[in-house]
Short mmCIF file of C-alpha atoms in Angstrom, two decimals:
data_model
loop_
_atom_site.label_atom_id
_atom_site.label_comp_id
_atom_site.label_asym_id
_atom_site.label_seq_id
_atom_site.Cartn_x
_atom_site.Cartn_y
_atom_site.Cartn_z
CA MET P 1 36.89 -33.98 -90.44
CA SER P 2 37.77 -30.86 -92.44
CA PRO P 3 36.08 -27.59 -91.33
CA HIS P 4 36.12 -26.40 -94.94
CA PRO P 5 33.56 -27.40 -97.59
CA PRO P 6 34.77 -29.32 -100.61
CA SER P 7 35.15 -27.30 -103.78
CA PRO P 8 32.34 -27.89 -106.28
CA PRO P 9 33.37 -29.83 -109.38
CA ALA P 10 34.01 -27.65 -112.41
CA PRO P 11 32.39 -29.54 -115.29
CA ALA P 12 28.65 -29.32 -115.85
CA SER P 13 26.76 -32.55 -115.28
CA ALA P 14 23.73 -34.03 -117.00
CA PRO P 15 20.64 -34.15 -114.74
CA ARG P 16 19.59 -37.43 -113.21
CA TRP P 17 15.85 -37.35 -112.63
CA GLY P 18 14.00 -39.16 -109.88
CA TYR P 19 10.43 -39.24 -108.63
CA GLY P 20 9.38 -39.52 -105.00
CA THR P 21 7.42 -42.56 -103.87
CA ASN P 22 5.48 -40.25 -101.54
CA GLY P 23 3.75 -39.15 -104.74
CA LEU P 24 3.02 -42.74 -105.79
CA THR P 25 1.43 -44.10 -102.62
CA ASP P 26 -1.50 -45.61 -104.52
CA LEU P 27 0.91 -47.95 -106.29
CA ARG P 28 2.74 -50.99 -104.95
CA LEU P 29 6.44 -50.26 -104.72
CA ASP P 30 7.35 -52.78 -107.44
CA ASP P 31 4.78 -51.19 -109.74
CA ALA P 32 6.03 -47.70 -108.94
CA LEU P 33 9.63 -48.62 -109.73
CA ALA P 34 8.62 -50.30 -112.99
CA LEU P 35 6.65 -47.19 -113.97
CA LEU P 36 9.58 -44.87 -113.31
CA ALA P 37 11.97 -47.05 -115.25
CA ASP P 38 9.58 -47.21 -118.21
CA LEU P 39 9.25 -43.41 -118.18
CA GLY P 40 13.02 -42.98 -118.30
CA TYR P 41 13.74 -41.84 -114.77
CA ASP P 42 17.21 -42.49 -113.39
CA GLY P 43 16.11 -43.18 -109.85
CA VAL P 44 13.65 -42.79 -107.04
CA GLY P 45 13.26 -40.83 -103.83
CA LEU P 46 12.24 -43.75 -101.62
CA THR P 47 10.24 -42.63 -98.58
CA LEU P 48 10.32 -45.26 -95.85
CA ASP P 49 6.65 -45.67 -95.00
CA HIS P 50 4.08 -48.33 -94.20
CA MET P 51 3.14 -48.85 -97.87
CA HIS P 52 6.69 -48.70 -99.31
CA LEU P 53 9.47 -50.49 -97.41
CA ASP P 54 8.06 -50.08 -93.90
CA PRO P 55 11.04 -49.33 -91.65
CA LEU P 56 9.30 -50.71 -88.55
CA ALA P 57 7.98 -54.02 -89.93
CA PRO P 58 9.88 -57.30 -89.41
CA ASP P 59 12.69 -58.47 -91.69
CA LEU P 60 13.73 -55.00 -92.85
CA ALA P 61 17.12 -56.23 -94.06
CA ALA P 62 15.57 -58.98 -96.18
CA ARG P 63 12.96 -56.65 -97.63
CA THR P 64 15.68 -54.09 -98.37
CA ARG P 65 17.65 -56.70 -100.29
CA GLN P 66 14.57 -57.41 -102.38
CA VAL P 67 14.16 -53.71 -103.17
CA ALA P 68 17.84 -53.51 -104.06
CA ARG P 69 17.37 -56.33 -106.56
CA THR P 70 14.36 -54.57 -108.06
CA LEU P 71 16.24 -51.29 -108.37
CA ASP P 72 19.13 -53.08 -110.03
CA ARG P 73 16.81 -54.87 -112.47
CA HIS P 74 15.33 -51.54 -113.54
CA HIS P 75 18.72 -49.74 -113.57
CA LEU P 76 17.49 -47.25 -110.97
CA THR P 77 19.35 -45.60 -108.11
CA ALA P 78 17.82 -44.17 -104.94
CA THR P 79 17.80 -41.56 -102.26
CA VAL P 80 16.29 -42.68 -98.95
CA GLU P 81 13.79 -40.14 -97.61
CA THR P 82 12.41 -40.01 -94.07
CA GLY P 83 9.49 -37.60 -94.46
CA ALA P 84 6.65 -40.09 -93.96
CA ARG P 85 3.87 -38.22 -92.18
CA TYR P 86 2.61 -40.84 -89.71
CA VAL P 87 5.10 -43.70 -89.76
CA LEU P 88 6.10 -43.15 -86.11
CA ASP P 89 2.98 -41.57 -84.63
CA PRO P 90 -0.41 -42.37 -86.25
CA ARG P 91 -1.99 -39.25 -84.74
CA ARG P 92 0.70 -36.58 -85.03
CA LYS P 93 2.13 -35.55 -88.40
CA HIS P 94 5.92 -35.97 -88.50
CA GLY P 95 5.95 -36.78 -84.81
CA PRO P 96 7.96 -37.28 -82.80
CA SER P 97 10.73 -35.01 -84.06
CA LEU P 98 14.34 -34.38 -83.12
CA LEU P 99 13.06 -31.42 -81.08
CA ASP P 100 10.52 -33.27 -78.95
CA PRO P 101 10.76 -32.38 -75.23
CA ASP P 102 10.62 -36.07 -74.32
CA PRO P 103 14.05 -37.70 -74.78
CA ASP P 104 12.45 -41.11 -75.34
CA ALA P 105 10.37 -39.62 -78.16
CA ARG P 106 13.47 -38.07 -79.72
CA ALA P 107 15.15 -41.47 -79.49
CA THR P 108 12.33 -42.92 -81.60
CA ARG P 109 13.12 -40.46 -84.38
CA ILE P 110 16.84 -41.17 -84.06
CA ASP P 111 16.15 -44.89 -84.39
CA LEU P 112 14.23 -44.25 -87.61
CA LEU P 113 17.09 -42.19 -89.02
CA LEU P 114 19.65 -44.84 -88.08
CA ARG P 115 17.51 -47.47 -89.80
CA ALA P 116 17.35 -45.20 -92.84
CA VAL P 117 21.14 -44.91 -92.92
CA GLN P 118 21.45 -48.70 -92.90
CA VAL P 119 18.80 -49.06 -95.61
CA ALA P 120 20.61 -46.47 -97.72
CA ALA P 121 23.91 -48.30 -97.31
CA ASP P 122 22.28 -51.60 -98.28
CA LEU P 123 20.65 -50.03 -101.34
CA GLY P 124 23.75 -48.15 -102.44
CA ALA P 125 21.72 -44.94 -102.16
CA HIS P 126 23.51 -41.65 -102.67
CA ALA P 127 22.07 -39.89 -99.58
CA VAL P 128 19.66 -40.05 -96.65
CA HIS P 129 17.24 -37.15 -96.36
CA CYS P 130 15.95 -35.76 -93.05
CA PHE P 131 14.56 -32.55 -91.49
CA SER P 132 14.54 -30.80 -88.13
CA GLY P 133 10.86 -30.70 -87.24
CA ILE P 134 8.74 -27.87 -85.86
CA THR P 135 9.80 -26.16 -82.65
CA PRO P 136 7.48 -27.47 -79.89
CA GLU P 137 5.30 -25.11 -77.89
CA ASN P 138 6.97 -23.62 -74.81
CA THR P 139 10.44 -24.41 -76.19
CA ASP P 140 12.82 -21.49 -76.68
CA GLU P 141 14.93 -21.29 -79.82
CA ASP P 142 18.29 -21.90 -78.15
CA THR P 143 17.00 -25.06 -76.50
CA ALA P 144 15.57 -26.29 -79.79
CA TRP P 145 18.86 -25.72 -81.64
CA LYS P 146 20.81 -27.50 -78.90
CA ARG P 147 18.48 -30.50 -79.08
CA LEU P 148 18.82 -30.65 -82.85
CA ALA P 149 22.61 -30.57 -82.78
CA ASP P 150 22.88 -33.03 -79.91
CA GLU P 151 20.49 -35.56 -81.42
CA LEU P 152 21.59 -35.30 -85.03
CA GLY P 153 25.24 -35.75 -84.15
CA THR P 154 24.64 -39.46 -83.56
CA VAL P 155 23.10 -39.85 -87.00
CA VAL P 156 25.88 -37.90 -88.70
CA GLU P 157 28.42 -40.26 -87.14
CA ALA P 158 26.48 -43.29 -88.34
CA ALA P 159 26.18 -41.84 -91.84
CA ASP P 160 29.89 -41.13 -91.90
CA SER P 161 30.68 -44.72 -90.88
CA ALA P 162 28.29 -46.06 -93.52
CA GLY P 163 29.68 -43.82 -96.25
CA VAL P 164 26.26 -42.32 -96.97
CA PRO P 165 25.82 -38.53 -96.69
CA LEU P 166 23.06 -37.24 -94.44
CA ALA P 167 21.22 -34.44 -96.26
CA ILE P 168 19.05 -32.23 -94.05
CA GLU P 169 16.28 -30.24 -95.70
CA PRO P 170 15.31 -26.66 -94.86
CA GLU P 171 11.55 -26.93 -94.48
CA PRO P 172 9.18 -23.92 -94.23
CA GLY P 173 7.73 -23.75 -90.74
CA HIS P 174 10.44 -25.93 -89.20
CA LEU P 175 13.25 -24.83 -86.90
CA LEU P 176 15.69 -25.39 -89.75
CA ALA P 177 13.76 -23.52 -92.44
CA THR P 178 16.39 -21.87 -94.66
CA VAL P 179 19.82 -22.48 -96.13
CA ALA P 180 21.18 -20.02 -93.56
CA ASP P 181 19.74 -22.28 -90.85
CA PHE P 182 21.56 -25.24 -92.41
CA HIS P 183 24.83 -23.39 -92.01
CA ARG P 184 23.99 -22.62 -88.38
CA LEU P 185 23.59 -26.35 -87.72
CA ARG P 186 26.65 -27.25 -89.77
CA HIS P 187 28.85 -24.89 -87.77
CA ALA P 188 27.37 -26.12 -84.47
CA LEU P 189 28.39 -29.68 -85.40
CA GLY P 190 31.89 -28.67 -86.51
CA SER P 191 31.23 -28.81 -90.26
CA PRO P 192 31.30 -32.61 -90.61
CA ASP P 193 31.82 -33.90 -94.14
CA ALA P 194 28.95 -36.38 -93.70
CA LEU P 195 26.37 -33.61 -93.20
CA GLY P 196 25.07 -32.14 -96.43
CA LEU P 197 22.06 -30.28 -97.71
CA THR P 198 18.80 -31.32 -99.31
CA LEU P 199 17.81 -28.32 -101.43
CA ASP P 200 14.14 -28.17 -102.38
CA ILE P 201 13.76 -25.82 -105.35
CA GLY P 202 10.15 -25.01 -104.50
CA HIS P 203 11.12 -24.08 -100.96
CA CYS P 204 13.66 -21.64 -102.40
CA GLN P 205 10.86 -19.94 -104.32
CA CYS P 206 8.60 -20.01 -101.27
CA LEU P 207 10.92 -18.72 -98.57
CA GLU P 208 14.51 -17.90 -99.47
CA PRO P 209 15.51 -14.25 -100.02
CA ASP P 210 17.38 -15.08 -103.23
CA PRO P 211 15.96 -16.50 -106.49
CA PRO P 212 16.11 -20.30 -106.80
CA ALA P 213 18.99 -20.28 -109.32
CA ASP P 214 21.07 -18.16 -106.95
CA CYS P 215 20.21 -20.52 -104.09
CA VAL P 216 21.52 -23.44 -106.13
CA ARG P 217 24.80 -21.69 -106.83
CA ALA P 218 25.27 -20.65 -103.20
CA ALA P 219 24.44 -24.14 -101.90
CA ALA P 220 26.62 -25.99 -104.43
CA PRO P 221 29.44 -27.11 -102.09
CA TRP P 222 27.00 -28.82 -99.73
CA LEU P 223 24.43 -30.27 -102.16
CA ARG P 224 23.79 -33.94 -101.48
CA HIS P 225 20.14 -34.23 -102.54
CA VAL P 226 17.79 -32.07 -104.62
CA GLN P 227 13.99 -32.04 -104.66
CA ILE P 228 12.04 -30.18 -107.31
CA GLU P 229 8.50 -29.03 -107.98
CA ASP P 230 6.73 -25.76 -108.74
CA MET P 231 5.70 -23.33 -106.02
CA ARG P 232 4.55 -19.76 -105.39
CA ARG P 233 6.22 -17.11 -103.28
CA GLY P 234 5.14 -17.27 -99.67
CA VAL P 235 2.90 -20.33 -100.12
CA HIS P 236 4.22 -23.75 -99.06
CA GLU P 237 2.27 -25.86 -101.52
CA HIS P 238 4.00 -28.37 -103.79
CA LEU P 239 2.60 -27.86 -107.29
CA PRO P 240 2.95 -29.68 -110.61
CA PHE P 241 5.30 -27.97 -113.05
CA GLY P 242 3.69 -24.98 -114.71
CA ASP P 243 1.21 -24.35 -111.90
CA GLY P 244 3.55 -22.10 -109.91
CA GLU P 245 5.93 -19.22 -110.51
CA ILE P 246 9.37 -20.78 -110.99
CA ASP P 247 11.37 -20.15 -114.17
CA PHE P 248 13.02 -23.54 -114.44
CA PRO P 249 15.63 -23.30 -117.25
CA PRO P 250 17.92 -20.95 -115.25
CA VAL P 251 17.55 -23.17 -112.18
CA LEU P 252 18.47 -26.31 -114.11
CA ASP P 253 21.38 -24.54 -115.80
CA ALA P 254 22.69 -23.49 -112.39
CA LEU P 255 22.29 -27.02 -111.05
CA ALA P 256 24.14 -28.54 -114.00
CA ALA P 257 26.98 -26.05 -113.52
CA THR P 258 27.54 -27.19 -109.94
CA GLY P 259 28.57 -30.66 -111.09
CA TYR P 260 26.02 -32.21 -108.73
CA GLN P 261 25.93 -35.97 -109.37
CA GLY P 262 22.92 -37.07 -107.31
CA LEU P 263 19.26 -37.38 -108.12
CA THR P 264 16.92 -34.45 -108.65
CA VAL P 265 13.66 -35.85 -107.34
CA VAL P 266 10.17 -34.62 -108.20
CA GLU P 267 8.36 -34.03 -104.91
CA LEU P 268 4.56 -34.09 -105.22
CA PRO P 269 3.37 -35.83 -102.04
CA ARG P 270 -0.20 -34.50 -102.25
CA HIS P 271 -0.80 -35.68 -105.80
CA SER P 272 -0.58 -39.44 -105.45
CA HIS P 273 -4.08 -39.85 -106.87
CA ALA P 274 -2.62 -38.74 -110.22
CA GLY P 275 0.86 -40.15 -109.67
CA PRO P 276 1.38 -42.07 -112.93
CA HIS P 277 0.09 -39.16 -115.03
CA LEU P 278 2.18 -36.58 -113.19
CA ALA P 279 5.30 -38.74 -113.28
CA ALA P 280 4.99 -38.85 -117.09
CA ARG P 281 4.18 -35.16 -117.37
CA SER P 282 6.99 -34.15 -115.00
CA ILE P 283 9.84 -35.84 -116.83
CA GLU P 284 8.64 -34.41 -120.14
CA PHE P 285 8.59 -30.92 -118.59
CA LEU P 286 12.04 -31.30 -117.05
CA ARG P 287 13.60 -32.58 -120.25
CA ALA P 288 12.17 -29.63 -122.17
CA ALA P 289 13.25 -27.15 -119.49
CA THR P 290 16.77 -28.57 -119.57
CA ARG P 291 16.86 -27.71 -123.28
CA GLY P 292 15.80 -24.18 -122.37
CA GLY P 293 12.17 -24.50 -123.41
CA SER P 294 8.92 -25.57 -121.77
CA ALA P 295 6.72 -28.62 -122.15
#
């Protein structure tokens, strides 16, 4: 694999909007996909969870084929997301992680990610999303980084074989929290082509030293998945558009200029109670912001 990142494509690309099923958990998956198609979305961020394509229930391959047919019927594409809060451990949010002290627990997370890679390949998804997890108590930073690199290497190899990029997300509060942390991991793994970046625009506003538009430009060579919502500086709270501080037209201009071809997925996991309303409101806002205005 080349140690150098690919050059970003020169021509600007039209945005392809998606909406995350973690913000539509009160809907059946078929109903959620029909809603998004009717609203004019291009795709969906499909979180593997007990209510939407449970990755641990029997007959995953058959159920995945059914979802693939539904996506095709609605002319939708997908990203496969692995951020379900309690899919592996019903009592510990996002547990176990890739950083868990127990190797058997880490293997449980690896198994989920490998299942996600297969699901993504079967769906024709453009990426699989993942994250590092929070550093466990009594674990020093060097040990945590070594665990992350050692465990994730297996998934990167599987993603490479499947032809589906693995896109790791910098998450506030996690070991891998910033774009700089992504590069630390990338270098530790030898800069594999199959490892890319999930860039969450709200997280850029929350935590990164540079403005979100600058983050997009700097991350362009490694962008494989984009999540978007509003947010305030220093506060990790996913907000509907207009409720935070982000100036979106420059961000969307920067994203278009990168030539990024994947989905840009609205990420409102704490607003499922108003999912249909916010899905409609969000795409209207994004379309207006792409034209340089506001909804």
